[in-house]
Each structure stands twice: as C-alpha cells, then as structure tokens.
Amino acid sequence: MATHSIGTDIMEKLSRPTREWFNGAFPAPTSAQLGAWSSISSGSHTLVVAPTGSGKTLSAFLWALDELAQLGADSTRKTKVLYISPLKALAVDVERNLRAPLVGITQTAKRLGLNPPEISVGVRSGDTSAADRRTMIKTPPDILITTPESLFLMLTSAARDILAEVDTVIVDEVHAVAGTKRGAHLAVSLERLDAMLDKPAQRIGLSATVRPHEEVGRFLAGAAPIEIVAPPAPKTFDLTVQVPVEDMTELGVTDPNADTSAAPPAQGSIWPHVEEKMVDLILEHKSCIVFANSRRLAERLTARLNEVYAERIGGGVDTEHKPPSQVGTASD
C-alpha cells in the first residue's frame, strides 16, 4: 500500500465542461479531492480518509461523472457506477446532491457548444417499489445508489444483469461496516460482483473517521493493492466563553426556584441570565446542543427555555408548536 502524492495538474485530466463547472462552483479543489483524483485516474483501488466537508463524495463521483459524460448517450448501456451506502438515508441524500454537478456539467457543455451528457441516476433500497425495480431492470441507470443488503438481493436475482458492466464501486462510510458482520457480508458481495465482470471494478472507499488506514484498505480491496489518500487534517476549534452578566458579584436577580427557607436567603442567581442568553443563542441558530450534568437539570432547563420564549412572544407555553429552533439537551 502507498500513500498517494498530490499532483498539481490533475484537474487538466478532466474534460472541459467538468473542469469549468467545478472551477465556477468551488474556489479550489481540496487536498483530499486532488489526491483522490490522482489515484482514481490511475485506475487504482482508493481509500479516501478526510474530515466531513472536505469533498470526499464529490471526489469519488466527479471522475465517474466525467467519464460517463464523455461516453455519450447509449440506450443499451448498463449501470457503470455502483454507489453503496450502509445508511439508507445517506443514499437518498447522495442522489439529491448529485443533481447539482449533473445539471452544472450539462449546462456548461451546452454553453460551450458541446453535446450535453445524458447521465441517469437510480436508487435501489428496501423502499423501492416492485414497479420501479422492474423499470430499473429494463432501463438501467448509469449510476446506481444502493445499500449492502439490496446489493446482495440484486446479485441473487435477475437484477444482477444490470450490473454486468459496472467499472466503479464507491463504498461510503467504510468505517461503519469494516470489522462487522455486515461488512463481511458486503465483502462477499463485492467479490461476487467482480466474479461476474469481465474486469474487476475499481473500488473507492470513503470515510471521515477510520483507523488504521491499512486494515480498512485491506477490507475494501481484499488481496488487491490499494492507494490511501489521507491528507493531514489538523483539528480546529472555534471556542468562546460568554458570561451573561457584567459583574457576577452583583447578579441582581433572585432565583424563582431557590429554596426560600434557606438561611440566609438567596440574594440572586446567575441562572435567569443564563436562560435568557441561551434563548438568544437558540433563536440565532438552526440547532443547539445543551449539556447538563443530570437528567433532572436537563428537564428543568428545557421547561425554563420554553417559558422564557413564551414570555417573549407574550403567551403561555405552547406544547403543540415548538420555537423556531430545536433544542437538544443531554446529561452525562
């Protein structure tokens, strides 16, 4: 196994429509993308390990999309790219996210006066209806998105015929299956797929968190050599400490939940200020996670946040309609 070096001219290997769309949509390729394209373009099995947001999925798909775009339309062509996700929801997200590059490359080709590519995408999962499955057999998609279990079922049915021309297999979230019974099952399916092909398909694995790289590479490629793309990814933190009052020695607010029988009586509490500040932050963001050191405190805090929000809008606590943001609380 070898760690792949990043070439500076790798983008020149892409066709003009693909290259111009990418350059117009993104400021620059990431190191993970450059490394992946360099390895994938050489035909090597490739494992891409990079943080979320580094463009791993696009690095795997863009090269395949570019090759499909250059093949042109062919009504007799079978599936060429097989994307396998251990998460059914993720498979649906990938199908949706593929629309942007597909539309972008098509429109760029038209603008350049070239024949626009005709690339079809299909999803096969446990939710796929029988009618859609029959349609897929008659008209195979260029790119098929599926799960490990659905791949197994396809290989044991008449649907396996649409996989006879697969040349690229993309396995996402490799860390979720490597070292598990489910992963062993997938490994067998990949070998069964290769056995029915004229030439073993190129395997591309994607993962954000996986160690050790070499072991996962062996899981993905079996006995075949594999190149690992794992550019350095130093952790960065955006940490701020906020105090909701100017002077913590003069809080000026009595805690309504304080024990009034205590001696001496509580002069004030930081909690009302904290609760107000938390509601401010919640309303400023789409999601928030609040950590508490006990379940009881998490429940009380959730109730207080709802009360503060209700007071701001001039009404009681509405149990049927939630505030603009979803609040998650967790205790250790």
Short mmCIF file of the C-alpha atoms (twelve columns), coordinates in Angstrom:
data_MODEL
# 
_entry.id   MODEL 
# 
loop_
_atom_site.group_PDB 
_atom_site.id 
_atom_site.type_symbol 
_atom_site.label_atom_id 
_atom_site.label_alt_id 
_atom_site.label_comp_id 
_atom_site.label_asym_id 
_atom_site.label_seq_id 
_atom_site.Cartn_x 
_atom_site.Cartn_y 
_atom_site.Cartn_z 
_atom_site.pdbx_PDB_model_num 
ATOM 1   C CA . MET A 1   0.000   0.000   0.000   1 
ATOM 2   C CA . ALA A 2   1.133   3.529   -0.681  1 
ATOM 3   C CA . THR A 3   0.026   6.985   0.359   1 
ATOM 4   C CA . HIS A 4   -0.729  8.828   -2.864  1 
ATOM 5   C CA . SER A 5   1.041   12.092  -3.673  1 
ATOM 6   C CA . ILE A 6   -0.969  15.058  -4.909  1 
ATOM 7   C CA . GLY A 7   -0.327  16.270  -8.457  1 
ATOM 8   C CA . THR A 8   -0.839  19.917  -9.372  1 
ATOM 9   C CA . ASP A 9   -2.049  19.215  -12.905 1 
ATOM 10  C CA . ILE A 10  -4.707  16.647  -12.054 1 
ATOM 11  C CA . MET A 11  -7.576  18.988  -12.967 1 
ATOM 12  C CA . GLU A 12  -6.312  19.037  -16.559 1 
ATOM 13  C CA . LYS A 13  -7.273  15.377  -16.858 1 
ATOM 14  C CA . LEU A 14  -10.948 16.270  -16.552 1 
ATOM 15  C CA . SER A 15  -12.961 17.257  -19.612 1 
ATOM 16  C CA . ARG A 16  -13.507 20.943  -20.248 1 
ATOM 17  C CA . PRO A 17  -17.210 21.059  -19.212 1 
ATOM 18  C CA . THR A 18  -16.481 19.258  -15.945 1 
ATOM 19  C CA . ARG A 19  -13.427 21.362  -15.207 1 
ATOM 20  C CA . GLU A 20  -15.152 24.663  -15.950 1 
ATOM 21  C CA . TRP A 21  -18.219 23.747  -13.887 1 
ATOM 22  C CA . PHE A 22  -16.066 22.790  -10.904 1 
ATOM 23  C CA . ASN A 23  -13.932 25.926  -11.122 1 
ATOM 24  C CA . GLY A 24  -17.072 28.043  -11.268 1 
ATOM 25  C CA . ALA A 25  -18.761 26.270  -8.366  1 
ATOM 26  C CA . PHE A 26  -15.801 25.987  -5.977  1 
ATOM 27  C CA . PRO A 27  -12.855 28.266  -5.157  1 
ATOM 28  C CA . ALA A 28  -10.362 25.395  -5.430  1 
ATOM 29  C CA . PRO A 29  -10.185 21.622  -5.026  1 
ATOM 30  C CA . THR A 30  -9.314  20.346  -1.574  1 
ATOM 31  C CA . SER A 31  -6.212  18.277  -0.940  1 
ATOM 32  C CA . ALA A 32  -8.451  15.234  -0.447  1 
ATOM 33  C CA . GLN A 33  -10.027 15.781  -3.868  1 
ATOM 34  C CA . LEU A 34  -6.696  16.265  -5.631  1 
ATOM 35  C CA . GLY A 35  -5.268  13.163  -4.020  1 
ATOM 36  C CA . ALA A 36  -8.362  11.124  -4.790  1 
ATOM 37  C CA . TRP A 37  -8.478  12.185  -8.447  1 
ATOM 38  C CA . SER A 38  -4.792  11.429  -8.879  1 
ATOM 39  C CA . SER A 39  -5.259  7.919   -7.523  1 
ATOM 40  C CA . ILE A 40  -8.617  7.230   -9.187  1 
ATOM 41  C CA . SER A 41  -7.401  8.424   -12.596 1 
ATOM 42  C CA . SER A 42  -4.596  5.867   -12.449 1 
ATOM 43  C CA . GLY A 43  -7.141  3.073   -12.040 1 
ATOM 44  C CA . SER A 44  -6.025  2.139   -8.531  1 
ATOM 45  C CA . HIS A 45  -8.319  0.994   -5.777  1 
ATOM 46  C CA . THR A 46  -8.503  4.018   -3.487  1 
ATOM 47  C CA . LEU A 47  -9.367  4.721   0.146   1 
ATOM 48  C CA . VAL A 48  -10.059 8.394   0.874   1 
ATOM 49  C CA . VAL A 49  -9.888  9.358   4.551   1 
ATOM 50  C CA . ALA A 50  -10.679 13.010  5.204   1 
ATOM 51  C CA . PRO A 51  -12.892 15.103  7.526   1 
ATOM 52  C CA . THR A 52  -16.502 15.912  6.808   1 
ATOM 53  C CA . GLY A 53  -16.706 18.879  4.453   1 
ATOM 54  C CA . SER A 54  -13.553 18.015  2.525   1 
ATOM 55  C CA . GLY A 55  -15.481 16.988  -0.592  1 
ATOM 56  C CA . LYS A 56  -14.843 13.235  -0.374  1 
ATOM 57  C CA . THR A 57  -18.095 12.177  -2.021  1 
ATOM 58  C CA . LEU A 58  -17.658 14.587  -4.913  1 
ATOM 59  C CA . SER A 59  -14.048 13.464  -5.302  1 
ATOM 60  C CA . ALA A 60  -15.296 9.921   -5.883  1 
ATOM 61  C CA . PHE A 61  -18.224 10.827  -8.116  1 
ATOM 62  C CA . LEU A 62  -16.787 13.626  -10.252 1 
ATOM 63  C CA . TRP A 63  -14.292 11.422  -12.057 1 
ATOM 64  C CA . ALA A 64  -17.005 8.870   -12.809 1 
ATOM 65  C CA . LEU A 65  -19.397 11.603  -13.957 1 
ATOM 66  C CA . ASP A 66  -16.737 12.980  -16.263 1 
ATOM 67  C CA . GLU A 67  -16.133 9.592   -17.849 1 
ATOM 68  C CA . LEU A 68  -19.868 8.995   -18.282 1 
ATOM 69  C CA . ALA A 69  -20.274 12.424  -19.853 1 
ATOM 70  C CA . GLN A 70  -17.671 11.573  -22.464 1 
ATOM 71  C CA . LEU A 71  -19.304 8.242   -23.312 1 
ATOM 72  C CA . GLY A 72  -22.404 9.938   -24.696 1 
ATOM 73  C CA . ALA A 73  -25.947 8.590   -24.744 1 
ATOM 74  C CA . ASP A 74  -26.418 4.835   -25.168 1 
ATOM 75  C CA . SER A 75  -29.794 3.209   -24.588 1 
ATOM 76  C CA . THR A 76  -28.208 -0.244  -24.390 1 
ATOM 77  C CA . ARG A 77  -25.675 0.700   -21.733 1 
ATOM 78  C CA . LYS A 78  -25.955 -0.902  -18.319 1 
ATOM 79  C CA . THR A 79  -25.014 0.510   -14.940 1 
ATOM 80  C CA . LYS A 80  -21.413 1.741   -14.847 1 
ATOM 81  C CA . VAL A 81  -21.107 3.215   -11.348 1 
ATOM 82  C CA . LEU A 82  -22.321 1.482   -8.192  1 
ATOM 83  C CA . TYR A 83  -22.530 3.563   -5.008  1 
ATOM 84  C CA . ILE A 84  -23.036 1.607   -1.780  1 
ATOM 85  C CA . SER A 85  -24.048 3.310   1.440   1 
ATOM 86  C CA . PRO A 86  -24.597 1.490   4.735   1 
ATOM 87  C CA . LEU A 87  -27.141 4.184   5.616   1 
ATOM 88  C CA . LYS A 88  -30.335 4.303   3.571   1 
ATOM 89  C CA . ALA A 89  -30.938 7.956   4.418   1 
ATOM 90  C CA . LEU A 90  -27.433 8.847   3.250   1 
ATOM 91  C CA . ALA A 91  -28.089 7.117   -0.068  1 
ATOM 92  C CA . VAL A 92  -31.101 9.359   -0.650  1 
ATOM 93  C CA . ASP A 93  -29.037 12.438  0.232   1 
ATOM 94  C CA . VAL A 94  -26.355 11.441  -2.273  1 
ATOM 95  C CA . GLU A 95  -28.942 11.032  -5.031  1 
ATOM 96  C CA . ARG A 96  -30.195 14.542  -4.282  1 
ATOM 97  C CA . ASN A 97  -26.701 16.026  -4.072  1 
ATOM 98  C CA . LEU A 98  -25.725 14.534  -7.421  1 
ATOM 99  C CA . ARG A 99  -28.210 16.784  -9.168  1 
ATOM 100 C CA . ALA A 100 -26.003 19.878  -8.795  1 
ATOM 101 C CA . PRO A 101 -22.954 18.507  -10.666 1 
ATOM 102 C CA . LEU A 102 -25.164 16.763  -13.229 1 
ATOM 103 C CA . VAL A 103 -27.070 19.947  -14.040 1 
ATOM 104 C CA . GLY A 104 -23.905 22.039  -13.836 1 
ATOM 105 C CA . ILE A 105 -21.887 19.892  -16.231 1 
ATOM 106 C CA . THR A 106 -24.836 19.653  -18.628 1 
ATOM 107 C CA . GLN A 107 -25.388 23.405  -18.722 1 
ATOM 108 C CA . THR A 108 -21.668 24.076  -19.105 1 
ATOM 109 C CA . ALA A 109 -21.477 21.686  -22.049 1 
ATOM 110 C CA . LYS A 110 -24.392 23.479  -23.720 1 
ATOM 111 C CA . ARG A 111 -22.739 26.858  -23.164 1 
ATOM 112 C CA . LEU A 112 -19.551 25.568  -24.772 1 
ATOM 113 C CA . GLY A 113 -21.475 24.310  -27.786 1 
ATOM 114 C CA . LEU A 114 -20.840 20.647  -26.931 1 
ATOM 115 C CA . ASN A 115 -23.269 17.758  -26.757 1 
ATOM 116 C CA . PRO A 116 -24.695 17.729  -23.219 1 
ATOM 117 C CA . PRO A 117 -24.256 14.451  -21.344 1 
ATOM 118 C CA . GLU A 118 -27.227 12.235  -20.571 1 
ATOM 119 C CA . ILE A 119 -26.497 10.572  -17.240 1 
ATOM 120 C CA . SER A 120 -29.196 8.780   -15.278 1 
ATOM 121 C CA . VAL A 121 -29.233 8.039   -11.547 1 
ATOM 122 C CA . GLY A 122 -31.308 5.397   -9.784  1 
ATOM 123 C CA . VAL A 123 -31.839 4.316   -6.171  1 
ATOM 124 C CA . ARG A 124 -32.439 0.717   -5.134  1 
ATOM 125 C CA . SER A 125 -33.263 0.106   -1.475  1 
ATOM 126 C CA . GLY A 126 -35.804 -1.694  0.640   1 
ATOM 127 C CA . ASP A 127 -38.256 1.144   -0.067  1 
ATOM 128 C CA . THR A 128 -38.050 0.776   -3.853  1 
ATOM 129 C CA . SER A 129 -41.397 -0.407  -5.237  1 
ATOM 130 C CA . ALA A 130 -41.709 -3.553  -7.338  1 
ATOM 131 C CA . ALA A 131 -42.730 -1.444  -10.346 1 
ATOM 132 C CA . ASP A 132 -39.624 0.730   -10.025 1 
ATOM 133 C CA . ARG A 133 -37.439 -2.343  -9.729  1 
ATOM 134 C CA . ARG A 134 -38.866 -3.775  -12.932 1 
ATOM 135 C CA . THR A 135 -38.330 -0.447  -14.692 1 
ATOM 136 C CA . MET A 136 -34.743 -0.378  -13.473 1 
ATOM 137 C CA . ILE A 137 -34.080 -3.805  -14.997 1 
ATOM 138 C CA . LYS A 138 -35.474 -2.677  -18.355 1 
ATOM 139 C CA . THR A 139 -33.688 0.691   -18.292 1 
ATOM 140 C CA . PRO A 140 -30.643 0.505   -16.014 1 
ATOM 141 C CA . PRO A 141 -29.385 3.822   -14.605 1 
ATOM 142 C CA . ASP A 142 -25.813 4.881   -15.325 1 
ATOM 143 C CA . ILE A 143 -25.289 5.373   -11.597 1 
ATOM 144 C CA . LEU A 144 -26.996 3.064   -9.124  1 
ATOM 145 C CA . ILE A 145 -27.215 4.028   -5.444  1 
ATOM 146 C CA . THR A 146 -27.938 1.159   -3.094  1 
ATOM 147 C CA . THR A 147 -27.270 -0.438  0.302   1 
ATOM 148 C CA . PRO A 148 -25.242 -3.572  1.143   1 
ATOM 149 C CA . GLU A 149 -28.401 -5.593  1.722   1 
ATOM 150 C CA . SER A 150 -30.032 -4.504  -1.533  1 
ATOM 151 C CA . LEU A 151 -26.824 -5.309  -3.428  1 
ATOM 152 C CA . PHE A 152 -26.938 -8.841  -2.037  1 
ATOM 153 C CA . LEU A 153 -30.539 -9.246  -3.157  1 
ATOM 154 C CA . MET A 154 -29.734 -7.924  -6.629  1 
ATOM 155 C CA . LEU A 155 -26.862 -10.378 -7.019  1 
ATOM 156 C CA . THR A 156 -29.209 -13.258 -6.227  1 
ATOM 157 C CA . SER A 157 -31.933 -12.199 -8.671  1 
ATOM 158 C CA . ALA A 158 -32.429 -11.315 -12.317 1 
ATOM 159 C CA . ALA A 159 -31.465 -7.750  -11.457 1 
ATOM 160 C CA . ARG A 160 -27.799 -8.794  -11.404 1 
ATOM 161 C CA . ASP A 161 -27.730 -8.452  -15.192 1 
ATOM 162 C CA . ILE A 162 -27.795 -4.648  -14.957 1 
ATOM 163 C CA . LEU A 163 -24.513 -4.826  -13.002 1 
ATOM 164 C CA . ALA A 164 -22.625 -6.704  -15.718 1 
ATOM 165 C CA . GLU A 165 -20.806 -3.554  -16.912 1 
ATOM 166 C CA . VAL A 166 -20.003 -1.899  -13.576 1 
ATOM 167 C CA . ASP A 167 -16.498 -0.421  -13.655 1 
ATOM 168 C CA . THR A 168 -16.552 1.699   -10.477 1 
ATOM 169 C CA . VAL A 169 -17.760 0.792   -6.993  1 
ATOM 170 C CA . ILE A 170 -17.931 3.536   -4.363  1 
ATOM 171 C CA . VAL A 171 -18.330 2.404   -0.750  1 
ATOM 172 C CA . ASP A 172 -19.223 5.299   1.535   1 
ATOM 173 C CA . GLU A 173 -18.862 5.378   5.332   1 
ATOM 174 C CA . VAL A 174 -16.442 2.440   5.247   1 
ATOM 175 C CA . HIS A 175 -15.840 2.733   8.989   1 
ATOM 176 C CA . ALA A 176 -19.494 1.846   9.649   1 
ATOM 177 C CA . VAL A 177 -19.093 -1.656  8.202   1 
ATOM 178 C CA . ALA A 178 -15.396 -2.549  8.407   1 
ATOM 179 C CA . GLY A 179 -14.824 -5.158  11.105  1 
ATOM 180 C CA . THR A 180 -18.513 -6.058  11.423  1 
ATOM 181 C CA . LYS A 181 -20.625 -8.998  10.264  1 
ATOM 182 C CA . ARG A 182 -22.403 -6.618  7.941   1 
ATOM 183 C CA . GLY A 183 -19.048 -5.634  6.479   1 
ATOM 184 C CA . ALA A 184 -18.052 -9.269  5.959   1 
ATOM 185 C CA . HIS A 185 -21.323 -9.781  4.120   1 
ATOM 186 C CA . LEU A 186 -20.591 -6.761  1.921   1 
ATOM 187 C CA . ALA A 187 -17.068 -8.004  1.191   1 
ATOM 188 C CA . VAL A 188 -18.513 -11.274 -0.101  1 
ATOM 189 C CA . SER A 189 -20.988 -9.371  -2.300  1 
ATOM 190 C CA . LEU A 190 -18.164 -7.285  -3.784  1 
ATOM 191 C CA . GLU A 191 -16.253 -10.451 -4.658  1 
ATOM 192 C CA . ARG A 192 -19.387 -11.950 -6.200  1 
ATOM 193 C CA . LEU A 193 -19.790 -8.801  -8.269  1 
ATOM 194 C CA . ASP A 194 -16.208 -8.977  -9.526  1 
ATOM 195 C CA . ALA A 195 -16.695 -12.643 -10.429 1 
ATOM 196 C CA . MET A 196 -19.425 -11.734 -12.921 1 
ATOM 197 C CA . LEU A 197 -17.480 -8.875  -14.538 1 
ATOM 198 C CA . ASP A 198 -15.029 -9.110  -17.434 1 
ATOM 199 C CA . LYS A 199 -12.663 -6.952  -15.374 1 
ATOM 200 C CA . PRO A 200 -12.781 -6.321  -11.606 1 
ATOM 201 C CA . ALA A 201 -14.362 -2.980  -10.791 1 
ATOM 202 C CA . GLN A 202 -12.283 -0.177  -9.324  1 
ATOM 203 C CA . ARG A 203 -13.162 0.189   -5.649  1 
ATOM 204 C CA . ILE A 204 -13.238 3.590   -3.958  1 
ATOM 205 C CA . GLY A 205 -13.827 3.815   -0.227  1 
ATOM 206 C CA . LEU A 206 -14.771 6.978   1.670   1 
ATOM 207 C CA . SER A 207 -14.509 7.622   5.378   1 
ATOM 208 C CA . ALA A 208 -14.122 10.549  7.729   1 
ATOM 209 C CA . THR A 209 -13.030 8.633   10.815  1 
ATOM 210 C CA . VAL A 210 -11.215 5.346   10.422  1 
ATOM 211 C CA . ARG A 211 -8.066  3.770   11.878  1 
ATOM 212 C CA . PRO A 212 -5.852  2.051   10.987  1 
ATOM 213 C CA . HIS A 213 -5.901  3.015   7.313   1 
ATOM 214 C CA . GLU A 214 -4.069  -0.088  6.133   1 
ATOM 215 C CA . GLU A 215 -6.514  -2.507  7.749   1 
ATOM 216 C CA . VAL A 216 -9.535  -0.727  6.298   1 
ATOM 217 C CA . GLY A 217 -7.787  -0.649  2.930   1 
ATOM 218 C CA . ARG A 218 -7.408  -4.423  3.056   1 
ATOM 219 C CA . PHE A 219 -11.082 -4.766  3.933   1 
ATOM 220 C CA . LEU A 220 -12.028 -2.646  0.914   1 
ATOM 221 C CA . ALA A 221 -9.705  -4.147  -1.705  1 
ATOM 222 C CA . GLY A 222 -9.106  -7.645  -0.415  1 
ATOM 223 C CA . ALA A 223 -5.838  -9.053  -1.745  1 
ATOM 224 C CA . ALA A 224 -5.517  -6.328  -4.410  1 
ATOM 225 C CA . PRO A 225 -3.214  -3.325  -3.868  1 
ATOM 226 C CA . ILE A 226 -4.840  -0.094  -2.772  1 
ATOM 227 C CA . GLU A 227 -3.711  3.526   -2.519  1 
ATOM 228 C CA . ILE A 228 -4.600  5.531   0.565   1 
ATOM 229 C CA . VAL A 229 -5.415  9.228   0.319   1 
ATOM 230 C CA . ALA A 230 -5.272  10.694  3.820   1 
ATOM 231 C CA . PRO A 231 -4.059  14.310  3.713   1 
ATOM 232 C CA . PRO A 232 -3.179  15.922  7.047   1 
ATOM 233 C CA . ALA A 233 -6.239  17.381  8.736   1 
ATOM 234 C CA . PRO A 234 -5.355  19.334  11.872  1 
ATOM 235 C CA . LYS A 235 -8.268  19.861  14.232  1 
ATOM 236 C CA . THR A 236 -9.506  23.412  14.551  1 
ATOM 237 C CA . PHE A 237 -11.736 24.764  17.299  1 
ATOM 238 C CA . ASP A 238 -13.919 27.848  17.440  1 
ATOM 239 C CA . LEU A 239 -14.319 28.253  21.207  1 
ATOM 240 C CA . THR A 240 -15.726 31.238  23.046  1 
ATOM 241 C CA . VAL A 241 -16.550 31.767  26.716  1 
ATOM 242 C CA . GLN A 242 -19.516 34.030  27.375  1 
ATOM 243 C CA . VAL A 243 -20.724 35.444  30.707  1 
ATOM 244 C CA . PRO A 244 -24.317 36.746  30.533  1 
ATOM 245 C CA . VAL A 245 -23.775 39.442  33.207  1 
ATOM 246 C CA . GLU A 246 -21.259 42.261  33.550  1 
ATOM 247 C CA . ASP A 247 -20.476 41.598  37.228  1 
ATOM 248 C CA . MET A 248 -21.058 38.166  38.746  1 
ATOM 249 C CA . THR A 249 -20.814 39.657  42.241  1 
ATOM 250 C CA . GLU A 250 -23.958 41.719  41.644  1 
ATOM 251 C CA . LEU A 251 -26.419 39.441  39.935  1 
ATOM 252 C CA . GLY A 252 -29.457 41.486  40.971  1 
ATOM 253 C CA . VAL A 253 -31.974 38.755  40.180  1 
ATOM 254 C CA . THR A 254 -33.457 36.358  42.696  1 
ATOM 255 C CA . ASP A 255 -33.791 32.786  41.505  1 
ATOM 256 C CA . PRO A 256 -37.546 31.943  41.448  1 
ATOM 257 C CA . ASN A 257 -36.660 28.290  42.011  1 
ATOM 258 C CA . ALA A 258 -34.468 28.985  45.055  1 
ATOM 259 C CA . ASP A 259 -35.295 27.455  48.428  1 
ATOM 260 C CA . THR A 260 -36.777 30.405  50.375  1 
ATOM 261 C CA . SER A 261 -36.406 28.546  53.674  1 
ATOM 262 C CA . ALA A 262 -32.659 28.627  53.363  1 
ATOM 263 C CA . ALA A 263 -30.702 30.864  55.735  1 
ATOM 264 C CA . PRO A 264 -29.521 33.335  54.689  1 
ATOM 265 C CA . PRO A 265 -31.968 33.811  51.748  1 
ATOM 266 C CA . ALA A 266 -30.502 33.744  48.231  1 
ATOM 267 C CA . GLN A 267 -29.620 37.225  47.052  1 
ATOM 268 C CA . GLY A 268 -29.556 36.393  43.375  1 
ATOM 269 C CA . SER A 269 -28.863 33.742  40.788  1 
ATOM 270 C CA . ILE A 270 -26.928 33.511  37.538  1 
ATOM 271 C CA . TRP A 271 -29.491 31.093  36.089  1 
ATOM 272 C CA . PRO A 272 -32.112 33.601  34.854  1 
ATOM 273 C CA . HIS A 273 -29.360 35.403  32.954  1 
ATOM 274 C CA . VAL A 274 -28.029 32.120  31.564  1 
ATOM 275 C CA . GLU A 275 -31.505 31.082  30.467  1 
ATOM 276 C CA . GLU A 276 -32.126 34.390  28.685  1 
ATOM 277 C CA . LYS A 277 -28.768 34.171  26.932  1 
ATOM 278 C CA . MET A 278 -29.403 30.586  25.890  1 
ATOM 279 C CA . VAL A 279 -32.724 31.544  24.321  1 
ATOM 280 C CA . ASP A 280 -30.916 34.320  22.432  1 
ATOM 281 C CA . LEU A 281 -28.398 31.826  21.059  1 
ATOM 282 C CA . ILE A 282 -31.092 29.290  20.196  1 
ATOM 283 C CA . LEU A 283 -33.058 31.847  18.203  1 
ATOM 284 C CA . GLU A 284 -29.892 32.867  16.351  1 
ATOM 285 C CA . HIS A 285 -29.083 29.344  15.167  1 
ATOM 286 C CA . LYS A 286 -30.804 26.430  13.488  1 
ATOM 287 C CA . SER A 287 -29.802 23.898  16.124  1 
ATOM 288 C CA . CYS A 288 -28.220 23.868  19.576  1 
ATOM 289 C CA . ILE A 289 -26.979 21.168  21.921  1 
ATOM 290 C CA . VAL A 290 -27.124 21.927  25.644  1 
ATOM 291 C CA . PHE A 291 -25.216 19.662  28.016  1 
ATOM 292 C CA . ALA A 292 -26.369 19.270  31.613  1 
ATOM 293 C CA . ASN A 293 -24.894 17.186  34.421  1 
ATOM 294 C CA . SER A 294 -28.147 15.438  35.339  1 
ATOM 295 C CA . ARG A 295 -31.403 14.406  33.734  1 
ATOM 296 C CA . ARG A 296 -33.381 16.459  36.264  1 
ATOM 297 C CA . LEU A 297 -31.474 19.612  35.395  1 
ATOM 298 C CA . ALA A 298 -31.898 18.948  31.666  1 
ATOM 299 C CA . GLU A 299 -35.669 18.636  32.084  1 
ATOM 300 C CA . ARG A 300 -35.941 21.751  34.262  1 
ATOM 301 C CA . LEU A 301 -33.802 23.749  31.857  1 
ATOM 302 C CA . THR A 302 -35.870 22.678  28.866  1 
ATOM 303 C CA . ALA A 303 -39.034 23.782  30.650  1 
ATOM 304 C CA . ARG A 304 -37.497 27.146  31.558  1 
ATOM 305 C CA . LEU A 305 -36.323 27.773  27.991  1 
ATOM 306 C CA . ASN A 306 -39.858 27.184  26.758  1 
ATOM 307 C CA . GLU A 307 -41.207 29.552  29.425  1 
ATOM 308 C CA . VAL A 308 -38.716 32.305  28.551  1 
ATOM 309 C CA . TYR A 309 -39.588 32.009  24.877  1 
ATOM 310 C CA . ALA A 310 -43.316 32.091  25.639  1 
ATOM 311 C CA . GLU A 311 -42.862 35.216  27.756  1 
ATOM 312 C CA . ARG A 312 -41.044 36.943  24.898  1 
ATOM 313 C CA . ILE A 313 -43.845 36.339  22.440  1 
ATOM 314 C CA . GLY A 314 -46.462 37.310  25.020  1 
ATOM 315 C CA . GLY A 315 -48.199 33.999  25.544  1 
ATOM 316 C CA . GLY A 316 -48.223 30.833  27.564  1 
ATOM 317 C CA . VAL A 317 -46.141 27.757  26.894  1 
ATOM 318 C CA . ASP A 318 -47.433 26.148  23.692  1 
ATOM 319 C CA . THR A 319 -46.931 22.389  23.793  1 
ATOM 320 C CA . GLU A 320 -48.122 21.902  20.208  1 
ATOM 321 C CA . HIS A 321 -45.876 24.411  18.440  1 
ATOM 322 C CA . LYS A 322 -42.149 24.443  19.015  1 
ATOM 323 C CA . PRO A 323 -39.899 27.524  18.977  1 
ATOM 324 C CA . PRO A 324 -38.058 28.306  15.712  1 
ATOM 325 C CA . SER A 325 -35.097 26.175  16.791  1 
ATOM 326 C CA . GLN A 326 -34.915 22.588  18.022  1 
ATOM 327 C CA . VAL A 327 -33.238 22.305  21.408  1 
ATOM 328 C CA . GLY A 328 -31.445 19.129  22.373  1 
ATOM 329 C CA . THR A 329 -30.315 18.506  25.935  1 
ATOM 330 C CA . ALA A 330 -28.050 15.752  27.141  1 
ATOM 331 C CA . SER A 331 -26.833 14.619  30.524  1 
ATOM 332 C CA . ASP A 332 -23.797 12.518  31.291  1 
# 
